[in-house]
mmCIF file of C-alpha atoms in Angstrom:
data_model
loop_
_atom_site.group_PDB
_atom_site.id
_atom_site.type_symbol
_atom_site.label_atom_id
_atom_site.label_comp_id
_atom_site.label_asym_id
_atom_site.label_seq_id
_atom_site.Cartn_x
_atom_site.Cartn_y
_atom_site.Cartn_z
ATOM 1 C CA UNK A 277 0.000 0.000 0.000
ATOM 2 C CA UNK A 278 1.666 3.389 -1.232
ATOM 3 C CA UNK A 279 -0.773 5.198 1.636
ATOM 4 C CA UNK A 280 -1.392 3.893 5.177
ATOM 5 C CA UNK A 281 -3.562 5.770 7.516
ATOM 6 C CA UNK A 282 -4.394 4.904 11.006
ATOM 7 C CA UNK A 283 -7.133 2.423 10.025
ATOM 8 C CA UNK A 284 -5.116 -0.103 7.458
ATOM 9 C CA UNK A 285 -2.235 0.066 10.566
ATOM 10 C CA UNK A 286 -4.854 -0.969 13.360
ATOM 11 C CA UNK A 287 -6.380 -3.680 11.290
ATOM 12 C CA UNK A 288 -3.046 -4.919 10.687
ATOM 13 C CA UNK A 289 -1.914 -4.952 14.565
ATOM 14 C CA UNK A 290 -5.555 -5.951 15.540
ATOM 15 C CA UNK A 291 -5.175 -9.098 13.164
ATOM 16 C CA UNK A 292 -1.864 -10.135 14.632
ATOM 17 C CA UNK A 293 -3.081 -9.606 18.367
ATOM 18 C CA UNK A 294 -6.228 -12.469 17.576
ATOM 19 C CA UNK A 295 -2.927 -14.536 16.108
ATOM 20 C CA UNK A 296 -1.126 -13.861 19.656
ATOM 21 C CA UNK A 297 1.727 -12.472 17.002
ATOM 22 C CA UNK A 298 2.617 -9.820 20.042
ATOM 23 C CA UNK A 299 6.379 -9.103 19.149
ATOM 24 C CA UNK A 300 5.209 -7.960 15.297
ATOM 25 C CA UNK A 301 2.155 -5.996 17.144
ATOM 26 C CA UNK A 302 4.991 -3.955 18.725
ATOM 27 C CA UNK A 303 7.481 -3.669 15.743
ATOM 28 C CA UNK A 304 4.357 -2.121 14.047
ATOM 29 C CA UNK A 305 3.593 0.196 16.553
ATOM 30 C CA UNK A 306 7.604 1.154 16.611
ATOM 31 C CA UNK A 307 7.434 1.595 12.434
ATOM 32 C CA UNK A 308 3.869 3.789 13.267
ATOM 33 C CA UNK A 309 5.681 5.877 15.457
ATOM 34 C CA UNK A 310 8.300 6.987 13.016
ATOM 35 C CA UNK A 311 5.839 7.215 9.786
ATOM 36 C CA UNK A 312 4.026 9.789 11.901
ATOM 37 C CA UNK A 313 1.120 8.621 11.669
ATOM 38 C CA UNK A 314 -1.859 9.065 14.676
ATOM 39 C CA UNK A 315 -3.089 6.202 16.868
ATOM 40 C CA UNK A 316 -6.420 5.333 16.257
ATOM 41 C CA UNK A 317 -7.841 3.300 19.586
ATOM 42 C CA UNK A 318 -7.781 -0.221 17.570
ATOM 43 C CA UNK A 319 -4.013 0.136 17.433
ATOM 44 C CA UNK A 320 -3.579 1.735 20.585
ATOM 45 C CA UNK A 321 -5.520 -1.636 22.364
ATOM 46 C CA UNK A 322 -3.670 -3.950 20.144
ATOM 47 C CA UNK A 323 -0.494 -2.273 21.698
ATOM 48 C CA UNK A 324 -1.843 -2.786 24.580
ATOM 49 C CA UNK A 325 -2.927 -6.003 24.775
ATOM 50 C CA UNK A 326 0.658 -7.300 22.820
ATOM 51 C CA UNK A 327 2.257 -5.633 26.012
ATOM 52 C CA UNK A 328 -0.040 -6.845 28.434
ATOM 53 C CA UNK A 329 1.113 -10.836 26.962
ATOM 54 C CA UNK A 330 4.655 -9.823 26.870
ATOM 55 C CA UNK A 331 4.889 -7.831 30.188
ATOM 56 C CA UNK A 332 6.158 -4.809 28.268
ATOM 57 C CA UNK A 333 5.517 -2.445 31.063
ATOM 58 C CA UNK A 334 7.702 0.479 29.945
ATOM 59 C CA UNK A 335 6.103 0.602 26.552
ATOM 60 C CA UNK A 336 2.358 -0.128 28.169
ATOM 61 C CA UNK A 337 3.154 3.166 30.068
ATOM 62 C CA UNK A 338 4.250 5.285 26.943
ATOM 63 C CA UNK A 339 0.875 4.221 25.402
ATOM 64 C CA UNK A 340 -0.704 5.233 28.602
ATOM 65 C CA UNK A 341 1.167 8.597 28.642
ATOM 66 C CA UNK A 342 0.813 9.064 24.596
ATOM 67 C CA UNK A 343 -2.977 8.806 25.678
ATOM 68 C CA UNK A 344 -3.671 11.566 28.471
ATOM 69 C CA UNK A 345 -0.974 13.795 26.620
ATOM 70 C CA UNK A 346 -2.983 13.739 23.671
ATOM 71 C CA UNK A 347 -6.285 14.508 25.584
ATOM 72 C CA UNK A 348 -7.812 11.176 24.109
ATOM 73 C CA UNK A 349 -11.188 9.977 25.861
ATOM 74 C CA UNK A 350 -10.783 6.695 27.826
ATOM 75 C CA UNK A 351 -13.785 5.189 27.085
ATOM 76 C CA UNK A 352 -14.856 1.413 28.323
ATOM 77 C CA UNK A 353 -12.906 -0.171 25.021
ATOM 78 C CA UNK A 354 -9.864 1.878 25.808
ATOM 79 C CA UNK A 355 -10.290 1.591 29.023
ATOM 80 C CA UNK A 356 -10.218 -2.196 29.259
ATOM 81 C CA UNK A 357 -6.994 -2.264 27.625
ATOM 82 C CA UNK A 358 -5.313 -0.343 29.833
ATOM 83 C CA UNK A 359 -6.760 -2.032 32.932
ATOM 84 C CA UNK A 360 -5.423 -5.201 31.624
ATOM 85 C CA UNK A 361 -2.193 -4.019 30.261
ATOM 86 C CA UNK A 362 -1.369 -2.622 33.822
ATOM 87 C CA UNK A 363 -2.799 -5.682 35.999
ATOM 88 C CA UNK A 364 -0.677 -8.103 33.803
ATOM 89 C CA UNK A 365 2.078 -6.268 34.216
ATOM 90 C CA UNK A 366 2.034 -5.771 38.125
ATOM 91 C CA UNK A 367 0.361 -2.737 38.369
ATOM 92 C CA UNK A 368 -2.619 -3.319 39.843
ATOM 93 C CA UNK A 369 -2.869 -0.324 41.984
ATOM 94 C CA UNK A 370 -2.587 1.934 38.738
ATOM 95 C CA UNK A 371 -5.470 -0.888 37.306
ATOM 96 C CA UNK A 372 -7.722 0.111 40.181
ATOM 97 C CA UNK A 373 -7.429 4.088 39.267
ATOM 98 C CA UNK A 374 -7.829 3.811 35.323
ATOM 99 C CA UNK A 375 -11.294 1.595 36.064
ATOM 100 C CA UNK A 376 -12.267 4.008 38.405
ATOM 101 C CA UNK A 377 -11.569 6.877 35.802
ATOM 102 C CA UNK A 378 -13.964 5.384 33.466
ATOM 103 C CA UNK A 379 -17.313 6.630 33.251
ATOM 104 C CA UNK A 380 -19.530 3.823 31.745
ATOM 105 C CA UNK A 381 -18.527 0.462 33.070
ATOM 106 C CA UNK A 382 -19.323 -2.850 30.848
ATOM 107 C CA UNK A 383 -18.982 -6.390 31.323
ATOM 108 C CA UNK A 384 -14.986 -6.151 29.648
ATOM 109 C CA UNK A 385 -13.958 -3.947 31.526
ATOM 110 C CA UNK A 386 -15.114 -4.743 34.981
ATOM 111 C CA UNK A 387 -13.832 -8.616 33.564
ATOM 112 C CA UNK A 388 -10.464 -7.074 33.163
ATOM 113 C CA UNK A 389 -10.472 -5.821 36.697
ATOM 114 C CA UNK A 390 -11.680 -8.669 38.443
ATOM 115 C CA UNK A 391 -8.974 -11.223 36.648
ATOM 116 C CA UNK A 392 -6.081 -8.789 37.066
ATOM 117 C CA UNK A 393 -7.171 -9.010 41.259
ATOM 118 C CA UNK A 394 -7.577 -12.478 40.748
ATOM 119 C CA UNK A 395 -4.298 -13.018 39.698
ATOM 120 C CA UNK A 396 -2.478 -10.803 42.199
ATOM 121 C CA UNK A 397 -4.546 -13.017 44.876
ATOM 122 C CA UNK A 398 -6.378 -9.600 45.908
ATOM 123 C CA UNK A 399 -9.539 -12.257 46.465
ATOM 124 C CA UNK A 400 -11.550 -9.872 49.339
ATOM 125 C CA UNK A 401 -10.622 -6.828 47.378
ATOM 126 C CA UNK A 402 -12.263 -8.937 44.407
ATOM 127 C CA UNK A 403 -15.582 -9.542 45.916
ATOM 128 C CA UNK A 404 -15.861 -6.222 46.711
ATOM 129 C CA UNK A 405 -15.923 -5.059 43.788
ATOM 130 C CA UNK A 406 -17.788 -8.127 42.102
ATOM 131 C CA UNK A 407 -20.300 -7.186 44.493
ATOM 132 C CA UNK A 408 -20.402 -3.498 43.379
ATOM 133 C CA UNK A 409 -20.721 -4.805 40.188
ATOM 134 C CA UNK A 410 -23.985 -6.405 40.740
ATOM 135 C CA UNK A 411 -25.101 -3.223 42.471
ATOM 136 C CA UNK A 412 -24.793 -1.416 39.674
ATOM 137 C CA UNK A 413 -26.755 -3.585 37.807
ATOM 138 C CA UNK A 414 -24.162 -5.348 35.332
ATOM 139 C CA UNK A 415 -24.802 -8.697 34.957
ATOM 140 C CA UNK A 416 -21.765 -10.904 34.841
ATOM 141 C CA UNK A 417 -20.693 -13.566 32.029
ATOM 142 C CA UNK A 418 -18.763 -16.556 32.418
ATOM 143 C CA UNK A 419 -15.516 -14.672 32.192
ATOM 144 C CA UNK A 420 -16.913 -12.724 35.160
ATOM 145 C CA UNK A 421 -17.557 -15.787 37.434
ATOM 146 C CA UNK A 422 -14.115 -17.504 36.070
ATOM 147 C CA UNK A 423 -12.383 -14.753 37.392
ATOM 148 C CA UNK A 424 -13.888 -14.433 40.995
ATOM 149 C CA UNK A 425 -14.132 -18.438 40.897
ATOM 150 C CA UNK A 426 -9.958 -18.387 40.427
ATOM 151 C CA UNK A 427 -9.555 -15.164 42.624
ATOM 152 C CA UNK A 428 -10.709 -17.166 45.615
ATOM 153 C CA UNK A 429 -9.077 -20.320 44.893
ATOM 154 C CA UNK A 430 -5.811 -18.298 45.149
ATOM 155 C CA UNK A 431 -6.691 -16.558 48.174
ATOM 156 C CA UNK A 432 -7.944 -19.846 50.098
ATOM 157 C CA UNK A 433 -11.884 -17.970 50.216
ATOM 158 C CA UNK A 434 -13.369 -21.652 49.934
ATOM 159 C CA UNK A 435 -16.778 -20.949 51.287
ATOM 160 C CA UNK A 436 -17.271 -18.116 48.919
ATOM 161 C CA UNK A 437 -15.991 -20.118 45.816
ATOM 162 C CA UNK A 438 -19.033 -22.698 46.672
ATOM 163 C CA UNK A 439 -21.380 -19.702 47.070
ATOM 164 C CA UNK A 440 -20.619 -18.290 43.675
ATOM 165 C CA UNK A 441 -20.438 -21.691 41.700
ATOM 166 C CA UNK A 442 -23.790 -22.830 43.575
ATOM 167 C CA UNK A 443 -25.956 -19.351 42.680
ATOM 168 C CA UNK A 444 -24.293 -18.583 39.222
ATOM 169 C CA UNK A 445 -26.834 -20.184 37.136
ATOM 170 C CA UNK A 446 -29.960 -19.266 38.942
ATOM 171 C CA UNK A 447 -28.789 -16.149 40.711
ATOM 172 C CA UNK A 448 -26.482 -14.554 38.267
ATOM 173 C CA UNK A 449 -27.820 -16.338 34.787
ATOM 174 C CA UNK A 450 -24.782 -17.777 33.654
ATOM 175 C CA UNK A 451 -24.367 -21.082 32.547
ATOM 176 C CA UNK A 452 -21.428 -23.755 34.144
ATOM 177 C CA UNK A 453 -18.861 -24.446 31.565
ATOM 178 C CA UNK A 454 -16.003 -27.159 32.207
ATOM 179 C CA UNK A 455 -13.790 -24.138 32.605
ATOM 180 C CA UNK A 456 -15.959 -23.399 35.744
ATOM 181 C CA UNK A 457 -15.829 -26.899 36.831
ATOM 182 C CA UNK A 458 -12.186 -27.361 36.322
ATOM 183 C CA UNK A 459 -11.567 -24.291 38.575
ATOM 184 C CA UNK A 460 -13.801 -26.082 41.434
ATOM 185 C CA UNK A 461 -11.881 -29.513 40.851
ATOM 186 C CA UNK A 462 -8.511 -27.061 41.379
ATOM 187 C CA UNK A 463 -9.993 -25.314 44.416
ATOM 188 C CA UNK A 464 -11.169 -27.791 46.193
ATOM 189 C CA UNK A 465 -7.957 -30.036 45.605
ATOM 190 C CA UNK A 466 -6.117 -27.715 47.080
ATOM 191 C CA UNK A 467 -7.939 -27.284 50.027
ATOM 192 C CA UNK A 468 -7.822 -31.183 50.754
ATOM 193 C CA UNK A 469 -11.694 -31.432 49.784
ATOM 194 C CA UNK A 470 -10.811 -34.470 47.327
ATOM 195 C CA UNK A 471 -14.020 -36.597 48.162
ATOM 196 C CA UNK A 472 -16.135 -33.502 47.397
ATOM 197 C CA UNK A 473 -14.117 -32.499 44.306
ATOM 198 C CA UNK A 474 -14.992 -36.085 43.203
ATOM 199 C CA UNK A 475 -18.708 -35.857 43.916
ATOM 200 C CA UNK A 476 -19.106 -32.581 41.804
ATOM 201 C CA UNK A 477 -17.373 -34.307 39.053
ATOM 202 C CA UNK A 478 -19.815 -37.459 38.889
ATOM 203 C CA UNK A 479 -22.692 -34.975 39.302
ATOM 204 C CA UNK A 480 -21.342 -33.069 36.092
ATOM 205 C CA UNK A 481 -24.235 -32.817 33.329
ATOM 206 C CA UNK A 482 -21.078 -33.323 30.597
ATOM 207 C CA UNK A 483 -17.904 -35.137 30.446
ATOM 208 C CA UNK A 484 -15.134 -33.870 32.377
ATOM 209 C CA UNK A 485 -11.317 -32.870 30.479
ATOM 210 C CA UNK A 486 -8.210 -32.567 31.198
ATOM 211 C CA UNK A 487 -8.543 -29.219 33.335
ATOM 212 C CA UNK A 488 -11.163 -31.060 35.376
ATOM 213 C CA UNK A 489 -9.610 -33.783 36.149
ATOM 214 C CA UNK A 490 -6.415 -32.699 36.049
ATOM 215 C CA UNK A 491 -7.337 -30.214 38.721
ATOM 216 C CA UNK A 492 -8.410 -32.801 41.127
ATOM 217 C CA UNK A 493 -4.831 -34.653 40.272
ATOM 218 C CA UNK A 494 -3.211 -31.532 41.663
ATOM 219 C CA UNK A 495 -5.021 -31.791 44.645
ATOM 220 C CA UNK A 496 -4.240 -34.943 45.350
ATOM 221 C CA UNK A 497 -1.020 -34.897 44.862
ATOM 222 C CA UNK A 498 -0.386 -32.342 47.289
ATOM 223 C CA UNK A 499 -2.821 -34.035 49.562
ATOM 224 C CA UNK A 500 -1.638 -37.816 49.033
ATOM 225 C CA UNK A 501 -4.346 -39.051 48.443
ATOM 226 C CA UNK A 502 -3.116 -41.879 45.640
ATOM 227 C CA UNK A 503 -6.773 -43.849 44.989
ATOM 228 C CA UNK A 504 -8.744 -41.120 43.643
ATOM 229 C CA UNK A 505 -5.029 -39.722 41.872
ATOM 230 C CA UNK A 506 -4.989 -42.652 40.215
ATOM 231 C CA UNK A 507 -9.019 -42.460 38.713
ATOM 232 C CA UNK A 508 -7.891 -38.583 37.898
ATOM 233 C CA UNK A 509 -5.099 -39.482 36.109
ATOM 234 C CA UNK A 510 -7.192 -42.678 34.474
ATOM 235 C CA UNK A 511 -9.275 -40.187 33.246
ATOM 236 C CA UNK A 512 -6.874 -37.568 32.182
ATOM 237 C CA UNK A 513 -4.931 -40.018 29.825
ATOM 238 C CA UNK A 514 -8.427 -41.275 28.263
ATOM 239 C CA UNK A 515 -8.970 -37.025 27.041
ATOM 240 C CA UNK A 516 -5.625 -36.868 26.355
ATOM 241 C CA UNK A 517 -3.120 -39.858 25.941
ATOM 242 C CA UNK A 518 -0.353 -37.187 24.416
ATOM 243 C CA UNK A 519 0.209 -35.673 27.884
ATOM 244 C CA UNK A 520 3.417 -35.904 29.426
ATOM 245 C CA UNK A 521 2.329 -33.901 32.589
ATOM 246 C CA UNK A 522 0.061 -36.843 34.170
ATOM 247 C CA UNK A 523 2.624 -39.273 34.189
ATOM 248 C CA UNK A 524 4.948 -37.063 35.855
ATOM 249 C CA UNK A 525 2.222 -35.654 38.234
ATOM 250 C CA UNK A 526 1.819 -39.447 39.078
ATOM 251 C CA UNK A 527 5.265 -40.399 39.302
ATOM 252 C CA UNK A 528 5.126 -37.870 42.534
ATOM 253 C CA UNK A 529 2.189 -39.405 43.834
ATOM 254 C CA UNK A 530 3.945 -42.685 44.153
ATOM 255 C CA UNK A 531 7.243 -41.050 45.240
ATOM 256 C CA UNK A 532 5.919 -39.504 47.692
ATOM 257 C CA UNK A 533 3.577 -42.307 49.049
ATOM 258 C CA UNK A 534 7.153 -44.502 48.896
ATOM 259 C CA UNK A 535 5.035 -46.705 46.124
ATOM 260 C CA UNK A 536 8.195 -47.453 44.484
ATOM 261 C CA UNK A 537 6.916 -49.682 42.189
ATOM 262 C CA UNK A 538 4.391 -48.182 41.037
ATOM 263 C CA UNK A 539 6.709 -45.587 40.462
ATOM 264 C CA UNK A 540 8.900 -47.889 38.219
ATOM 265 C CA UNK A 541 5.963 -48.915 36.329
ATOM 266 C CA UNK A 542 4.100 -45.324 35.504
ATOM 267 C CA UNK A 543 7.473 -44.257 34.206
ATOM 268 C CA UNK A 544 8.019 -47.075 32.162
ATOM 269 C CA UNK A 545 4.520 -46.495 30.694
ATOM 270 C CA UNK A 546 5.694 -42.495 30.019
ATOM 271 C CA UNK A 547 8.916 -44.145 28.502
ATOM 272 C CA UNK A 548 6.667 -46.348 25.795
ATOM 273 C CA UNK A 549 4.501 -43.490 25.013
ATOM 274 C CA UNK A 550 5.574 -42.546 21.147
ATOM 275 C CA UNK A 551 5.665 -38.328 21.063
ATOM 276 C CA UNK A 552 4.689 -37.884 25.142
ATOM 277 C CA UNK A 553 6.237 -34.625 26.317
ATOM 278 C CA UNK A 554 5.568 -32.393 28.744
ATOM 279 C CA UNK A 555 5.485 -29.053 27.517
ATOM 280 C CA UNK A 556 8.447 -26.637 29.506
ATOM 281 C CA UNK A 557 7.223 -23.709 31.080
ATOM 282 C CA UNK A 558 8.035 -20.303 29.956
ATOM 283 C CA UNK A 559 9.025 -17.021 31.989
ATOM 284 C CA UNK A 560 9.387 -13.561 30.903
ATOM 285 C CA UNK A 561 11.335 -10.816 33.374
ATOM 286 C CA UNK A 562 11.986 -7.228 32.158
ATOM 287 C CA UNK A 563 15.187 -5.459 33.143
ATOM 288 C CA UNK A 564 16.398 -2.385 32.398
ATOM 289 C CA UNK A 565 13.732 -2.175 29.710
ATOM 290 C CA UNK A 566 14.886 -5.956 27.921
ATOM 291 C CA UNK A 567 12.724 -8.483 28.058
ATOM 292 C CA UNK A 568 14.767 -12.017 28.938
ATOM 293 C CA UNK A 569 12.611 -15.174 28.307
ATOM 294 C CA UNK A 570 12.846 -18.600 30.058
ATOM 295 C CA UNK A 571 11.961 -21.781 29.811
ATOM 296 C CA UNK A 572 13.207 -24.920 31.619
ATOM 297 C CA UNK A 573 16.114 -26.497 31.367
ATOM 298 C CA UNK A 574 17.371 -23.339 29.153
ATOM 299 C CA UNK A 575 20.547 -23.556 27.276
ATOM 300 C CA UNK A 576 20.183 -20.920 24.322
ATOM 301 C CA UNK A 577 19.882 -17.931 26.327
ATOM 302 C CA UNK A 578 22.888 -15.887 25.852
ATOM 303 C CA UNK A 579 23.978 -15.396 29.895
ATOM 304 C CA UNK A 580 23.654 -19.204 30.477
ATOM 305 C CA UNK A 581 26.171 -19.850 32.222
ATOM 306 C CA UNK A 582 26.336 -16.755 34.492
ATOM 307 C CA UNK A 583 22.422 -18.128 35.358
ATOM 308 C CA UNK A 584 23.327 -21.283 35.813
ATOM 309 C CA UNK A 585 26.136 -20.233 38.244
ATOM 310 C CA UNK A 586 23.830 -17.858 40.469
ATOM 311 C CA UNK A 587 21.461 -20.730 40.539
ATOM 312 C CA UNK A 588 24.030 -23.457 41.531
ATOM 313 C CA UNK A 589 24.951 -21.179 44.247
ATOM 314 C CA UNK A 590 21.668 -20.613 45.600
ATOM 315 C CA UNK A 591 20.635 -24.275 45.633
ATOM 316 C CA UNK A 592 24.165 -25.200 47.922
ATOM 317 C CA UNK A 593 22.828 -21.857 49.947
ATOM 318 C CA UNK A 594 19.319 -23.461 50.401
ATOM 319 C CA UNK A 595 20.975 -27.334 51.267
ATOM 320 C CA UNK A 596 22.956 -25.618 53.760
ATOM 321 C CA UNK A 597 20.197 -23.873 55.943
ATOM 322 C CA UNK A 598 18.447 -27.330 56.728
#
């Protein structure tokens, strides 16, 4: 295109944001910057959102700042993607102040809230405001209840979890997905409730995957308890035969229960499994404005062996204070 104006640039950023193509979202925005050309607020929340997945905080801010220099309205759209951008990013404080900035709230944008508390395990400060939210007379989705549902599984609110999953269909109209249920399995595994987490389960109106089951594995690994692990894990591997995790989240069960052959055999069966992996886990830390990403067991990073080092050390440290 010989011309590009602020629309063909937001489409363009707004189509590789649904792709989860963050890292070109932002080499747009850079090549937008120096052709001069004004932010519309589709490419202003696609920046914001490709920050928001790569923790890009400094550059999240210089959209925020680009935004009240420039006098632009933050309206709910706008407003969500700020919100977001901030909450996954640490800021939740500076969340808090742009949702309260906004005039008219929707469902988005008091979702974006609610998940960003969630995941800083702000789960009273969350029902507060989930609360408020009904006040006002906005009627949560299933992105809504997902987020207060996870909010008080990190913050051990157990009671309140169960009050929330038992009214959200005929108190709040929203229907229970398996993404509900396999939050409850994950609550109430971690709280040691394995015989309830089991009963929900069986009283499910459809099949339960991975998540579901999977989060009553958790639990019971943590807990010990290896006869229901074993029917989660049964289960799991029926969904999904591909994944690695199960085996290994079984292996521990039997470590840890001294079931040492057990333990021989489950990773004997993860051994015969053609293409079972479990997928490594990635981080992402910014410093000094560079973004450094991780994942386990990490070779091609170009400070290896410094890391490595430092992390040697610390692990003799730890050894040595028992």
């Amino acid at each position: 295109m010989s011309e590009r104006d602020a629309v063909s640039w937001g489409t363009l950023m707004a189509g590789y944001t649904k792709m989860n193509r963050c890292k070109e979202v932002v080499e747009l925005f850079d090549q937008m910057i120096a052709s001069k050309v004004k932010f519309d607020n589709v490419a202003l929340v696609s920046m914001l959102s490709a920050c928001a997945q790569l923790g890009e905080i400094e550059k999240g801010k210089m959209v925020h700042e680009y935004i009240l220099k420039n006098g632009i309205r933050i309206d709910s759209y706008l407003g969500t993607g700020l919100v977001d951008m901030h909450a996954k990013c640490g800021c939740i404080e500076i969340a808090m102040e742009v949702f309260e900035s906004c005039g008219k709230k929707n469902v988005p944008l008091w979702n974006a809230l609610l998940v960003g508390l969630a995941m800083h395990g702000r789960g009273n400060l969350l029902l507060q405001y989930f609360s408020r939210m009904v006040e006002d007379g906005v009627h949560p989705d299933g992105v809504t209840i997902l987020g207060v549902l996870v909010g008080c599984s990190h913050s051990g609110l157990i009671d309140s979890a169960k009050w929330i999953f038992r009214d959200m269909e005929n108190v709040f109209g929203v229907q229970r997905e398996l993404k509900h249920y396999g939050c409850m399995a994950d609550l109430l595994g971690r709280a040691g409730l394995i015989k309830e987490g089991m009963e929900m389960i069986k009283a499910m109106p459809m099949v339960g995957d991975v998540f579901v089951w999977g989060g009553l594995l958790g639990g019971c690994k943590l807990h010990g308890n290896v006869e229901v692990a074993e029917a989660a894990a049964k289960h799991v591997i029926e969904v999904k035969p591909e994944d690695g995790g199960v085996y290994s989240s079984m292996a521990n069960v039997y470590a840890n229960s001294q079931r040492w052959d057990d333990l021989v055999k489950v990773r004997k069966l993860k051994d015969s499994r053609f293409g079972i992996k479990k997928n490594a886990g990635c981080s992402c830390i910014q410093l000094n404005g560079v973004n450094h990403e991780f994942v386990s067991g990490d070779c091609l990073h170009p400070h290896t062996d410094a890391i490595y080092t430092v992390l040697n050390r610390l692990n003799t440290t730890k050894f040595e204070a028992f």
